[in-house]
mmCIF file of C-alpha atoms and ligand atoms in Angstrom:
data_model
loop_
_atom_site.group_PDB
_atom_site.id
_atom_site.type_symbol
_atom_site.label_atom_id
_atom_site.label_comp_id
_atom_site.label_asym_id
_atom_site.label_seq_id
_atom_site.Cartn_x
_atom_site.Cartn_y
_atom_site.Cartn_z
ATOM 1 C CA UNK A 1241 9.868 2.668 -25.295
ATOM 2 C CA UNK A 1242 12.479 2.485 -22.392
ATOM 3 C CA UNK A 1243 12.931 -0.704 -20.255
ATOM 4 C CA UNK A 1244 15.413 -0.033 -17.481
ATOM 5 C CA UNK A 1245 17.120 -1.686 -14.755
ATOM 6 C CA UNK A 1246 18.248 -0.130 -11.530
ATOM 7 C CA UNK A 1247 21.116 -1.919 -9.883
ATOM 8 C CA UNK A 1248 23.057 -1.696 -6.785
ATOM 9 C CA UNK A 1249 23.752 -3.071 -3.112
ATOM 10 C CA UNK A 1250 21.281 -2.918 -0.337
ATOM 11 C CA UNK A 1251 20.606 0.913 0.513
ATOM 12 C CA UNK A 1252 22.639 2.184 -2.658
ATOM 13 C CA UNK A 1253 19.541 4.228 -3.421
ATOM 14 C CA UNK A 1254 17.849 2.202 -6.056
ATOM 15 C CA UNK A 1255 14.178 2.999 -4.545
ATOM 16 C CA UNK A 1256 15.273 6.587 -3.919
ATOM 17 C CA UNK A 1257 16.486 7.303 -7.521
ATOM 18 C CA UNK A 1258 13.495 5.419 -9.311
ATOM 19 C CA UNK A 1259 11.141 8.192 -8.432
ATOM 20 C CA UNK A 1260 13.000 10.680 -10.576
ATOM 21 C CA UNK A 1261 13.643 8.178 -13.514
ATOM 22 C CA UNK A 1262 9.992 7.013 -13.367
ATOM 23 C CA UNK A 1263 8.673 10.609 -13.475
ATOM 24 C CA UNK A 1264 11.143 12.079 -16.130
ATOM 25 C CA UNK A 1265 10.523 9.196 -18.804
ATOM 26 C CA UNK A 1266 6.809 8.403 -17.662
ATOM 27 C CA UNK A 1267 7.670 4.699 -16.894
ATOM 28 C CA UNK A 1268 5.922 2.091 -14.762
ATOM 29 C CA UNK A 1269 8.043 1.545 -11.570
ATOM 30 C CA UNK A 1270 8.326 -2.316 -10.330
ATOM 31 C CA UNK A 1271 9.995 -2.734 -7.128
ATOM 32 C CA UNK A 1272 10.236 -6.263 -6.244
ATOM 33 C CA UNK A 1273 11.005 -5.323 -2.511
ATOM 34 C CA UNK A 1274 7.816 -3.334 -2.516
ATOM 35 C CA UNK A 1275 5.722 -6.056 -3.980
ATOM 36 C CA UNK A 1276 6.962 -8.571 -1.590
ATOM 37 C CA UNK A 1277 6.578 -6.315 1.590
ATOM 38 C CA UNK A 1278 3.103 -5.638 0.385
ATOM 39 C CA UNK A 1279 2.389 -9.492 0.390
ATOM 40 C CA UNK A 1280 3.578 -9.561 4.031
ATOM 41 C CA UNK A 1281 1.688 -6.459 5.057
ATOM 42 C CA UNK A 1282 -1.420 -8.265 3.466
ATOM 43 C CA UNK A 1283 -0.725 -11.452 5.317
ATOM 44 C CA UNK A 1284 -1.297 -13.310 2.117
ATOM 45 C CA UNK A 1285 -0.226 -17.140 2.055
ATOM 46 C CA UNK A 1286 2.913 -16.099 -0.143
ATOM 47 C CA UNK A 1287 3.476 -13.323 2.508
ATOM 48 C CA UNK A 1288 3.507 -15.771 5.326
ATOM 49 C CA UNK A 1289 5.983 -18.098 3.362
ATOM 50 C CA UNK A 1290 8.468 -15.173 2.458
ATOM 51 C CA UNK A 1291 8.573 -13.041 5.851
ATOM 52 C CA UNK A 1292 10.972 -15.140 7.571
ATOM 53 C CA UNK A 1293 13.283 -15.186 4.447
ATOM 54 C CA UNK A 1294 13.231 -11.560 4.138
ATOM 55 C CA UNK A 1295 13.571 -10.990 7.879
ATOM 56 C CA UNK A 1296 16.863 -13.043 7.806
ATOM 57 C CA UNK A 1297 18.227 -10.967 4.965
ATOM 58 C CA UNK A 1298 18.230 -13.626 2.360
ATOM 59 C CA UNK A 1299 16.841 -13.632 -1.167
ATOM 60 C CA UNK A 1300 13.370 -15.116 -1.999
ATOM 61 C CA UNK A 1301 13.092 -17.793 -4.751
ATOM 62 C CA UNK A 1302 13.629 -16.755 -8.248
ATOM 63 C CA UNK A 1303 10.242 -18.388 -9.293
ATOM 64 C CA UNK A 1304 8.309 -16.256 -6.870
ATOM 65 C CA UNK A 1305 9.605 -12.834 -8.086
ATOM 66 C CA UNK A 1306 9.826 -14.047 -11.760
ATOM 67 C CA UNK A 1307 5.951 -14.574 -11.619
ATOM 68 C CA UNK A 1308 5.523 -11.082 -10.244
ATOM 69 C CA UNK A 1309 7.708 -9.559 -13.189
ATOM 70 C CA UNK A 1310 5.866 -11.538 -15.785
ATOM 71 C CA UNK A 1311 2.631 -10.114 -14.701
ATOM 72 C CA UNK A 1312 3.942 -6.701 -14.536
ATOM 73 C CA UNK A 1313 5.196 -6.763 -17.933
ATOM 74 C CA UNK A 1314 2.070 -8.236 -19.314
ATOM 75 C CA UNK A 1315 0.174 -5.184 -17.645
ATOM 76 C CA UNK A 1316 2.267 -2.424 -18.899
ATOM 77 C CA UNK A 1317 2.171 -0.216 -21.797
ATOM 78 C CA UNK A 1318 4.601 2.789 -20.999
ATOM 79 C CA UNK A 1319 7.853 1.142 -20.625
ATOM 80 C CA UNK A 1320 9.414 -0.121 -17.354
ATOM 81 C CA UNK A 1321 11.704 0.541 -14.670
ATOM 82 C CA UNK A 1322 12.865 -2.546 -12.650
ATOM 83 C CA UNK A 1323 14.033 -1.796 -9.045
ATOM 84 C CA UNK A 1324 15.525 -4.727 -7.178
ATOM 85 C CA UNK A 1325 15.300 -7.272 -9.989
ATOM 86 C CA UNK A 1326 17.127 -9.107 -11.495
ATOM 87 C CA UNK A 1327 19.184 -9.993 -8.316
ATOM 88 C CA UNK A 1328 20.359 -13.121 -9.631
ATOM 89 C CA UNK A 1329 21.957 -14.039 -13.090
ATOM 90 C CA UNK A 1330 19.121 -16.605 -13.458
ATOM 91 C CA UNK A 1331 16.735 -13.791 -12.951
ATOM 92 C CA UNK A 1332 18.549 -11.559 -15.557
ATOM 93 C CA UNK A 1333 18.242 -14.382 -18.133
ATOM 94 C CA UNK A 1334 14.714 -14.652 -17.595
ATOM 95 C CA UNK A 1335 14.006 -11.061 -17.600
ATOM 96 C CA UNK A 1336 15.558 -11.065 -21.322
ATOM 97 C CA UNK A 1337 13.235 -13.796 -22.076
ATOM 98 C CA UNK A 1338 10.082 -12.248 -20.563
ATOM 99 C CA UNK A 1339 10.888 -8.885 -22.427
ATOM 100 C CA UNK A 1340 11.351 -10.737 -25.484
ATOM 101 C CA UNK A 1341 7.921 -12.679 -25.233
ATOM 102 C CA UNK A 1342 6.366 -9.220 -25.193
ATOM 103 C CA UNK A 1343 8.411 -7.926 -28.104
ATOM 104 C CA UNK A 1344 10.546 -5.618 -26.093
ATOM 105 C CA UNK A 1345 14.272 -5.389 -25.242
ATOM 106 C CA UNK A 1346 16.172 -3.888 -22.222
ATOM 107 C CA UNK A 1347 17.483 -0.654 -22.751
ATOM 108 C CA UNK A 1348 20.292 -0.559 -20.143
ATOM 109 C CA UNK A 1349 21.016 -1.340 -16.503
ATOM 110 C CA UNK A 1350 22.044 1.557 -14.222
ATOM 111 C CA UNK A 1351 24.514 0.501 -11.577
ATOM 112 C CA UNK A 1352 24.708 2.820 -8.388
ATOM 113 C CA UNK A 1353 28.000 2.316 -6.928
ATOM 114 C CA UNK A 1354 28.487 3.232 -3.012
ATOM 115 C CA UNK A 1355 30.917 1.914 -0.462
ATOM 116 C CA UNK A 1356 30.121 -0.612 2.159
ATOM 117 C CA UNK A 1357 30.201 1.806 5.019
ATOM 118 C CA UNK A 1358 27.898 4.342 3.719
ATOM 119 C CA UNK A 1359 25.535 1.621 2.816
ATOM 120 C CA UNK A 1360 25.657 0.480 6.276
ATOM 121 C CA UNK A 1361 25.210 4.027 7.641
ATOM 122 C CA UNK A 1362 22.181 4.745 5.181
ATOM 123 C CA UNK A 1363 20.570 1.460 6.257
ATOM 124 C CA UNK A 1364 20.968 2.025 10.022
ATOM 125 C CA UNK A 1365 19.532 5.718 9.486
ATOM 126 C CA UNK A 1366 16.341 4.382 7.531
ATOM 127 C CA UNK A 1367 15.886 1.797 10.621
ATOM 128 C CA UNK A 1368 15.385 4.817 12.729
ATOM 129 C CA UNK A 1369 12.727 6.412 10.483
ATOM 130 C CA UNK A 1370 10.963 3.585 8.944
ATOM 131 C CA UNK A 1371 11.839 0.623 11.334
ATOM 132 C CA UNK A 1372 11.990 -2.091 8.484
ATOM 133 C CA UNK A 1373 12.482 -5.604 9.878
ATOM 134 C CA UNK A 1374 15.516 -6.127 7.861
ATOM 135 C CA UNK A 1375 17.186 -3.002 8.713
ATOM 136 C CA UNK A 1376 19.476 -4.010 11.541
ATOM 137 C CA UNK A 1377 23.186 -4.496 11.620
ATOM 138 C CA UNK A 1378 23.145 -8.427 11.577
ATOM 139 C CA UNK A 1379 20.584 -8.661 8.788
ATOM 140 C CA UNK A 1380 22.204 -5.932 6.772
ATOM 141 C CA UNK A 1381 25.484 -7.896 6.902
ATOM 142 C CA UNK A 1382 23.709 -11.045 5.579
ATOM 143 C CA UNK A 1383 21.997 -8.818 2.830
ATOM 144 C CA UNK A 1384 25.423 -7.495 1.726
ATOM 145 C CA UNK A 1385 26.820 -11.086 1.774
ATOM 146 C CA UNK A 1386 23.866 -12.436 -0.353
ATOM 147 C CA UNK A 1387 24.477 -9.259 -2.734
ATOM 148 C CA UNK A 1388 28.187 -10.179 -3.123
ATOM 149 C CA UNK A 1389 27.574 -13.887 -3.600
ATOM 150 C CA UNK A 1390 24.434 -13.760 -5.866
ATOM 151 C CA UNK A 1391 23.616 -10.374 -7.081
ATOM 152 C CA UNK A 1392 27.045 -8.783 -7.954
ATOM 153 C CA UNK A 1393 27.519 -11.207 -11.030
ATOM 154 C CA UNK A 1394 24.514 -9.651 -12.749
ATOM 155 C CA UNK A 1395 26.746 -6.615 -13.216
ATOM 156 C CA UNK A 1396 29.115 -8.504 -15.668
ATOM 157 C CA UNK A 1397 26.063 -10.041 -17.277
ATOM 158 C CA UNK A 1398 24.950 -6.419 -18.512
ATOM 159 C CA UNK A 1399 28.584 -5.424 -19.144
ATOM 160 C CA UNK A 1400 29.215 -8.289 -21.612
ATOM 161 C CA UNK A 1401 25.826 -7.008 -23.241
ATOM 162 C CA UNK A 1402 27.213 -3.449 -23.471
ATOM 163 C CA UNK A 1403 24.275 -2.227 -21.460
ATOM 164 C CA UNK A 1404 25.974 -1.463 -18.046
ATOM 165 C CA UNK A 1405 25.938 2.227 -17.087
ATOM 166 C CA UNK A 1406 27.849 2.716 -13.895
ATOM 167 C CA UNK A 1407 26.841 5.921 -11.667
ATOM 168 C CA UNK A 1408 28.711 7.156 -8.567
ATOM 169 C CA UNK A 1409 26.071 6.784 -5.888
ATOM 170 C CA UNK A 1410 27.600 9.192 -3.268
ATOM 171 C CA UNK A 1411 26.664 12.655 -2.795
ATOM 172 C CA UNK A 1412 23.240 14.600 -2.946
ATOM 173 C CA UNK A 1413 20.228 12.675 -3.906
ATOM 174 C CA UNK A 1414 19.555 15.348 -6.720
ATOM 175 C CA UNK A 1415 23.170 15.469 -7.959
ATOM 176 C CA UNK A 1416 23.053 11.597 -8.397
ATOM 177 C CA UNK A 1417 19.674 12.016 -10.176
ATOM 178 C CA UNK A 1418 21.234 14.371 -12.696
ATOM 179 C CA UNK A 1419 24.133 12.018 -13.300
ATOM 180 C CA UNK A 1420 21.513 8.965 -13.940
ATOM 181 C CA UNK A 1421 19.350 11.285 -16.250
ATOM 182 C CA UNK A 1422 22.244 12.700 -18.285
ATOM 183 C CA UNK A 1423 23.410 9.087 -19.075
ATOM 184 C CA UNK A 1424 19.858 7.763 -19.800
ATOM 185 C CA UNK A 1425 18.936 10.594 -22.158
ATOM 186 C CA UNK A 1426 21.794 9.035 -24.445
ATOM 187 C CA UNK A 1427 20.320 5.703 -24.659
HETATM 188 P P1 LIG B 2295 14.695 -3.739 -1.602
HETATM 189 O O1 LIG B 2295 13.347 -3.356 -1.044
HETATM 190 O O2 LIG B 2295 15.110 -3.945 -2.881
HETATM 191 O O3 LIG B 2295 15.587 -2.784 -0.811
HETATM 192 P P2 LIG B 2295 17.034 -2.406 -0.512
HETATM 193 O O4 LIG B 2295 18.125 -3.027 -1.512
HETATM 194 O O5 LIG B 2295 17.290 -2.490 0.827
HETATM 195 O O6 LIG B 2295 17.069 -0.671 -0.746
HETATM 196 P P3 LIG B 2295 17.439 0.328 -1.952
HETATM 197 O O7 LIG B 2295 18.655 0.427 -2.914
HETATM 198 O O8 LIG B 2295 16.079 0.439 -2.767
HETATM 199 O O9 LIG B 2295 17.797 1.576 -1.134
HETATM 200 P P4 LIG B 2295 16.963 3.099 -0.811
HETATM 201 O O10 LIG B 2295 16.687 3.908 -2.057
HETATM 202 O O11 LIG B 2295 15.734 2.772 0.117
HETATM 203 O O12 LIG B 2295 15.080 -5.366 -1.004
HETATM 204 C C1 LIG B 2295 14.546 -5.852 0.398
HETATM 205 C C2 LIG B 2295 14.586 -7.211 0.531
HETATM 206 O O13 LIG B 2295 13.481 -7.728 -0.415
HETATM 207 C C3 LIG B 2295 15.771 -8.130 -0.107
HETATM 208 O O14 LIG B 2295 16.739 -8.264 1.002
HETATM 209 C C4 LIG B 2295 15.380 -9.653 -0.453
HETATM 210 O O15 LIG B 2295 14.937 -10.376 0.499
HETATM 211 C C5 LIG B 2295 13.871 -9.263 -1.140
HETATM 212 N N1 LIG B 2295 14.044 -9.273 -2.547
HETATM 213 C C6 LIG B 2295 13.697 -7.918 -3.281
HETATM 214 N N2 LIG B 2295 13.812 -8.162 -4.507
HETATM 215 C C7 LIG B 2295 14.240 -9.540 -4.816
HETATM 216 C C8 LIG B 2295 14.459 -10.280 -6.041
HETATM 217 N N3 LIG B 2295 14.358 -9.715 -7.168
HETATM 218 N N4 LIG B 2295 14.952 -11.725 -5.451
HETATM 219 C C9 LIG B 2295 14.885 -12.221 -4.410
HETATM 220 N N5 LIG B 2295 14.574 -11.471 -3.466
HETATM 221 C C10 LIG B 2295 14.278 -10.036 -3.527
HETATM 222 O O16 LIG B 2295 18.040 3.796 -0.054
HETATM 223 C C11 LIG B 2295 18.242 3.386 1.355
HETATM 224 C C12 LIG B 2295 18.424 4.579 2.300
HETATM 225 O O17 LIG B 2295 19.313 5.425 2.059
HETATM 226 C C13 LIG B 2295 17.134 5.259 2.418
HETATM 227 O O18 LIG B 2295 16.703 5.554 3.605
HETATM 228 C C14 LIG B 2295 17.351 6.632 1.816
HETATM 229 O O19 LIG B 2295 16.587 7.709 2.233
HETATM 230 C C15 LIG B 2295 18.836 6.763 1.823
HETATM 231 N N6 LIG B 2295 19.756 7.507 0.556
HETATM 232 C C16 LIG B 2295 19.363 7.258 -0.601
HETATM 233 N N7 LIG B 2295 20.311 7.734 -1.406
HETATM 234 C C17 LIG B 2295 21.028 8.477 -0.534
HETATM 235 C C18 LIG B 2295 22.134 9.626 -0.669
HETATM 236 N N8 LIG B 2295 22.309 9.971 -1.773
HETATM 237 N N9 LIG B 2295 22.752 10.012 0.469
HETATM 238 C C19 LIG B 2295 22.233 9.796 1.657
HETATM 239 N N10 LIG B 2295 21.173 8.886 1.779
HETATM 240 C C20 LIG B 2295 20.653 8.326 0.838
#
């Protein structure tokens, strides 16, 4: 059973590439971004608390996302793709513990590498189509800063475990998918 993390800066294509990975290996897709946006759309108590944090481009607190992931692992029987989680080293350590609690282990982490100017371009393009509250230039800059300060160290965490798979995230979506699947077939 495969348990995979897809990792990268905002706009690197995590959500986009998740579709083909999930389909190819028959995995359960868990996107913390999607779960959090659903809480906001449903106007739950949690959604009201996190809206201003996400609109500002900051990370929501670890305990909130960890609880969501714990529930998702408990409900899964197929193997999982974690999209947008972990985003801090503390979340990465917790993921290892949660998987172990359910008798599982992380297979590997797929890291999408995309230069900053392309990230900005993609997210501003998405803003025109989807109108997401956090896709504007000021907020994107905050999200990239949060990524550099808090999320990037997660890559070293997995490199030390020999679980980091770095993928060039530039080019056609289907070419990038092929690069990812070729690597994952070997794991
Ligand atoms: P996420 O929902 O995870 O979103 P993202 O990082 O912005 O985007 P992603 O990398 O998935 O890009 P996509 O495929 O859509 O996070 C949003 C917020 O939620 C965070 O800022 C944070 O506040 C909160 N959050 C989520 N998880 C959290 C956690 N664990 N802890 C704390 N807070 C958390 O691609 C972007 C665009 O590029 C799309 O329009 C796509 O069509 C386009 N694109 C993709 N691949 C392309 C390619 N090859 N060429 C051209 N365009 C491409």
